[in-house]
Short mmCIF file of the C-alpha atoms (twelve columns), coordinates in Angstrom:
data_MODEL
# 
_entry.id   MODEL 
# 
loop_
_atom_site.group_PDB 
_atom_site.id 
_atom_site.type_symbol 
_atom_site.label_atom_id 
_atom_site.label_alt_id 
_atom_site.label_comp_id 
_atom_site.label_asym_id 
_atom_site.label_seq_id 
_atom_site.Cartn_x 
_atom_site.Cartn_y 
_atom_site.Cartn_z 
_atom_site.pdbx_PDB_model_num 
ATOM 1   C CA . UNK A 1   81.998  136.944 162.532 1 
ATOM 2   C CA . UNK A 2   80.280  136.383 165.799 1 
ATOM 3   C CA . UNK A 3   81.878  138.441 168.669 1 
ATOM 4   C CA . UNK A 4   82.268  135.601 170.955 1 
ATOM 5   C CA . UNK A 5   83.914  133.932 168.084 1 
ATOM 6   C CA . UNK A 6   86.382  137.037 167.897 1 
ATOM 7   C CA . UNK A 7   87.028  136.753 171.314 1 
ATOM 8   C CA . UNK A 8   87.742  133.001 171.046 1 
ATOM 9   C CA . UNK A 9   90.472  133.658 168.343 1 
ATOM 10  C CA . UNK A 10  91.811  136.713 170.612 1 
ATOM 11  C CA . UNK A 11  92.174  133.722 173.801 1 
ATOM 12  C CA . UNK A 12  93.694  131.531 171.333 1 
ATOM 13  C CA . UNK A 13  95.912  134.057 169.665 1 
ATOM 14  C CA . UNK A 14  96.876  135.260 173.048 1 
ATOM 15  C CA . UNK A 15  97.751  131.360 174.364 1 
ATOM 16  C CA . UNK A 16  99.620  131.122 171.161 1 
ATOM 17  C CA . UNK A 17  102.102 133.728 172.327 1 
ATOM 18  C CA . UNK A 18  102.615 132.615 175.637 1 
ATOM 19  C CA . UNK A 19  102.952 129.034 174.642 1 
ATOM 20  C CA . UNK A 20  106.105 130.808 172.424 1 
ATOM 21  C CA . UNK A 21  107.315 132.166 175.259 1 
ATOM 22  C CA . UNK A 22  107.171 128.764 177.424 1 
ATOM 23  C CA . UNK A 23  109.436 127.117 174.307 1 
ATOM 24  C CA . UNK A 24  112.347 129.134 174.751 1 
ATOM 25  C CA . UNK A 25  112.708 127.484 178.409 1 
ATOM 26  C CA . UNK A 26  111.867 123.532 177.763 1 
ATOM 27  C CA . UNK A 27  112.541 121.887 180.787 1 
ATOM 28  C CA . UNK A 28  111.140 119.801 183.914 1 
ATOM 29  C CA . UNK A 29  107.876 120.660 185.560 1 
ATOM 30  C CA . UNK A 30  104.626 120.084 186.483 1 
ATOM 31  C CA . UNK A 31  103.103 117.161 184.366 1 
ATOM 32  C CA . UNK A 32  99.467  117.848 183.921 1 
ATOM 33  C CA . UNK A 33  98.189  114.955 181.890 1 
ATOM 34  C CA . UNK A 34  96.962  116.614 179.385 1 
ATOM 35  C CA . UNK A 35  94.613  119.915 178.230 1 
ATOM 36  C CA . UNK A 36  91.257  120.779 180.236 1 
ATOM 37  C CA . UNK A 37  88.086  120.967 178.375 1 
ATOM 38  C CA . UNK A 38  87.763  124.907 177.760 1 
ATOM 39  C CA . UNK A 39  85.841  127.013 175.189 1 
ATOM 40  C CA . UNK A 40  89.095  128.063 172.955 1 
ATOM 41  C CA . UNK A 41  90.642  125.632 171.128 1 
ATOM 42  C CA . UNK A 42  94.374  125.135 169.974 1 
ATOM 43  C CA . UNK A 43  95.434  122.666 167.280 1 
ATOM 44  C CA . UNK A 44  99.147  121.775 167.870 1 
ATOM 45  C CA . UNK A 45  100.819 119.497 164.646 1 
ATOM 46  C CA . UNK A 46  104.125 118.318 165.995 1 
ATOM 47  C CA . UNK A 47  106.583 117.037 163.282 1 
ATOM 48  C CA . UNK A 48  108.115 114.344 165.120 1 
ATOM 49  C CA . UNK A 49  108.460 112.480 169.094 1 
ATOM 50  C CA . UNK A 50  111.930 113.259 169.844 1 
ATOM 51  C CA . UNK A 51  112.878 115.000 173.092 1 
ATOM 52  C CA . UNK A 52  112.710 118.276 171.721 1 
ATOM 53  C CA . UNK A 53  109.220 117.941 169.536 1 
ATOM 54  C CA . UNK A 54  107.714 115.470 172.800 1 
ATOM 55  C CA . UNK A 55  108.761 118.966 175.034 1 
ATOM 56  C CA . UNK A 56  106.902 120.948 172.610 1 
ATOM 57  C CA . UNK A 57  104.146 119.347 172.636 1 
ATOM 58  C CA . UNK A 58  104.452 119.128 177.024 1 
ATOM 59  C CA . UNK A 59  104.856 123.254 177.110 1 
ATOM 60  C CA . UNK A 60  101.434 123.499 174.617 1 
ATOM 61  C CA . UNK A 61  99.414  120.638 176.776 1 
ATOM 62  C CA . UNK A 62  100.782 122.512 180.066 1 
ATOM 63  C CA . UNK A 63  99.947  126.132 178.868 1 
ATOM 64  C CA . UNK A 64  96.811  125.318 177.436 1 
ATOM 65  C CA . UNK A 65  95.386  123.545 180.752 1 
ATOM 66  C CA . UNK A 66  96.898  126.866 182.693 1 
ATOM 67  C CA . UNK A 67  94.718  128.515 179.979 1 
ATOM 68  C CA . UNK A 68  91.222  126.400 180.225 1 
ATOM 69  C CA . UNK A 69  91.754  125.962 176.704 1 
ATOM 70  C CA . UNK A 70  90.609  122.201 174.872 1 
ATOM 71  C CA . UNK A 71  94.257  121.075 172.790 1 
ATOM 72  C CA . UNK A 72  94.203  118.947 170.486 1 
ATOM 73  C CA . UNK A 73  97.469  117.550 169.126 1 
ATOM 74  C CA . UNK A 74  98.444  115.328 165.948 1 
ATOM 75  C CA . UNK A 75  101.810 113.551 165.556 1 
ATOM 76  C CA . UNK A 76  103.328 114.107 161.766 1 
ATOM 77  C CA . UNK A 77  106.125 111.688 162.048 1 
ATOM 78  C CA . UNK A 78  108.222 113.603 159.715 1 
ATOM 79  C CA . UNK A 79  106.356 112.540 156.764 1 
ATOM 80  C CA . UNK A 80  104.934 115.690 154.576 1 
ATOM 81  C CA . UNK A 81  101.637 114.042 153.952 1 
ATOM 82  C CA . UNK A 82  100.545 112.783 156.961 1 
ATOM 83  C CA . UNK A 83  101.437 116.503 158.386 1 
ATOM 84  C CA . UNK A 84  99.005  117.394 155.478 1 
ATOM 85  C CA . UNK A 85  96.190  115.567 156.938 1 
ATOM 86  C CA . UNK A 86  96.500  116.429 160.954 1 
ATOM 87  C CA . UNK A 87  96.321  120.496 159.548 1 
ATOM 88  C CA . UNK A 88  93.155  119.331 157.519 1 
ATOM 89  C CA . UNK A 89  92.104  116.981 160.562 1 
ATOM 90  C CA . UNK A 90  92.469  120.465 162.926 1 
ATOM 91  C CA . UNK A 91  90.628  122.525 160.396 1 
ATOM 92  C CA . UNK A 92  87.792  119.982 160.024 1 
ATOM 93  C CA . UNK A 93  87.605  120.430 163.785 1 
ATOM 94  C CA . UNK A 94  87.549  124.461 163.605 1 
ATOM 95  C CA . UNK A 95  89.966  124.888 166.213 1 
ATOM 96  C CA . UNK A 96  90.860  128.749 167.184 1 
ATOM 97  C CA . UNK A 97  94.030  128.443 166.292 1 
ATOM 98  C CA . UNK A 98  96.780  126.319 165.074 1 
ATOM 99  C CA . UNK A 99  100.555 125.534 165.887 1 
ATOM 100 C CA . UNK A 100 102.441 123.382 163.168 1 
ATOM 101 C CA . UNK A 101 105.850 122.563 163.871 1 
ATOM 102 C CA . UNK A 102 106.803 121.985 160.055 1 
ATOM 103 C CA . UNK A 103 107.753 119.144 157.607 1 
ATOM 104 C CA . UNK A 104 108.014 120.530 154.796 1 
ATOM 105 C CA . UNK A 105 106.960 124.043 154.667 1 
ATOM 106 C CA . UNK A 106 106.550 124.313 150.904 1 
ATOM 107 C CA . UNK A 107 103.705 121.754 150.628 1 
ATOM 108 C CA . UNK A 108 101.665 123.826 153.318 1 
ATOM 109 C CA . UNK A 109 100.456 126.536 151.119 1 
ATOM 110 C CA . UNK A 110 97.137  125.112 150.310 1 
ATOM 111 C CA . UNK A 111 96.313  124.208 154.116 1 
ATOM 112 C CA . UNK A 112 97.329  127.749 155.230 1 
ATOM 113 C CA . UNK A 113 95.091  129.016 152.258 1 
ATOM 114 C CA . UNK A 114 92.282  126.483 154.061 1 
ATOM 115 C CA . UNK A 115 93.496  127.877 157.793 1 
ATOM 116 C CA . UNK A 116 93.235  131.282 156.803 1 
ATOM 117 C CA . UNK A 117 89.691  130.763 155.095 1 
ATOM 118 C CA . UNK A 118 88.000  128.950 158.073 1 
ATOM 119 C CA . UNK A 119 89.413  132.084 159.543 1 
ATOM 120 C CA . UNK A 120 91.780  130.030 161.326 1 
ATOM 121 C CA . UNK A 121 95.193  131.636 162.543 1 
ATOM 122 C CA . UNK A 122 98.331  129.283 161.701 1 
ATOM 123 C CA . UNK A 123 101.447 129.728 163.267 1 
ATOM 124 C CA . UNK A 124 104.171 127.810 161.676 1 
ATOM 125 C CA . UNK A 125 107.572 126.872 164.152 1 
# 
């Protein structure tokens, strides 16, 4: 691996764990509008738009731009396959790491097999 791929999948890694941080504490704030256009990329699969997954998906967008990072973000709508296809959609895309905030965990094994051979972290909520 490339090192200034390494150290793309160290910024994403580390944007990972503060966007963690940012969900225990979902509330009002700055609306930014969306992600900046950075060199590390995050893939963020939310399983649903109610108030808590459309807050999830704020504290990612908000972190990310606070980052310089480039998010890109995928709506599942609770449905297994469609969550399926955003994971392949964000691998196709070779983000530096991806968020899923599951559907169905037991019909992700093959994607995270995928994720992890794109050398892809996946962090599953």
């Amino acid at each position: 691996m490339k090192p200034i791929a390494t150290s793309h999948r160290v910024a994403a890694v580390s944007l990972v764990g503060v966007t963690a941080l940012l969900l225990s504490g979902c509330g009002s704030g700055n609306d930014s509008g969306g992600a900046a256009d950075g060199s590390v990329s995050l893939g963020f699969v939310n399983g649903s738009n109610t108030h808590f997954h459309t807050c999830l998906l704020k504290a990612v967008e908000q972190e990310g731009e606070a980052q310089d990072a480039k998010v890109y973000s995928a709506n599942s709508k609770q449905d297994a396959g469609t969550e399926l296809s955003n994971i392949e959609d964000m691998i196709a895309r070779n983000v530096d790491a991806l968020i899923v905030q599951t559907v169905n965990v037991d019909a992700l094994e093959g994607d995270i097999a995928k994720a992890e051979s794109a050398g892809i972290p996946i962090y599953l909520t």
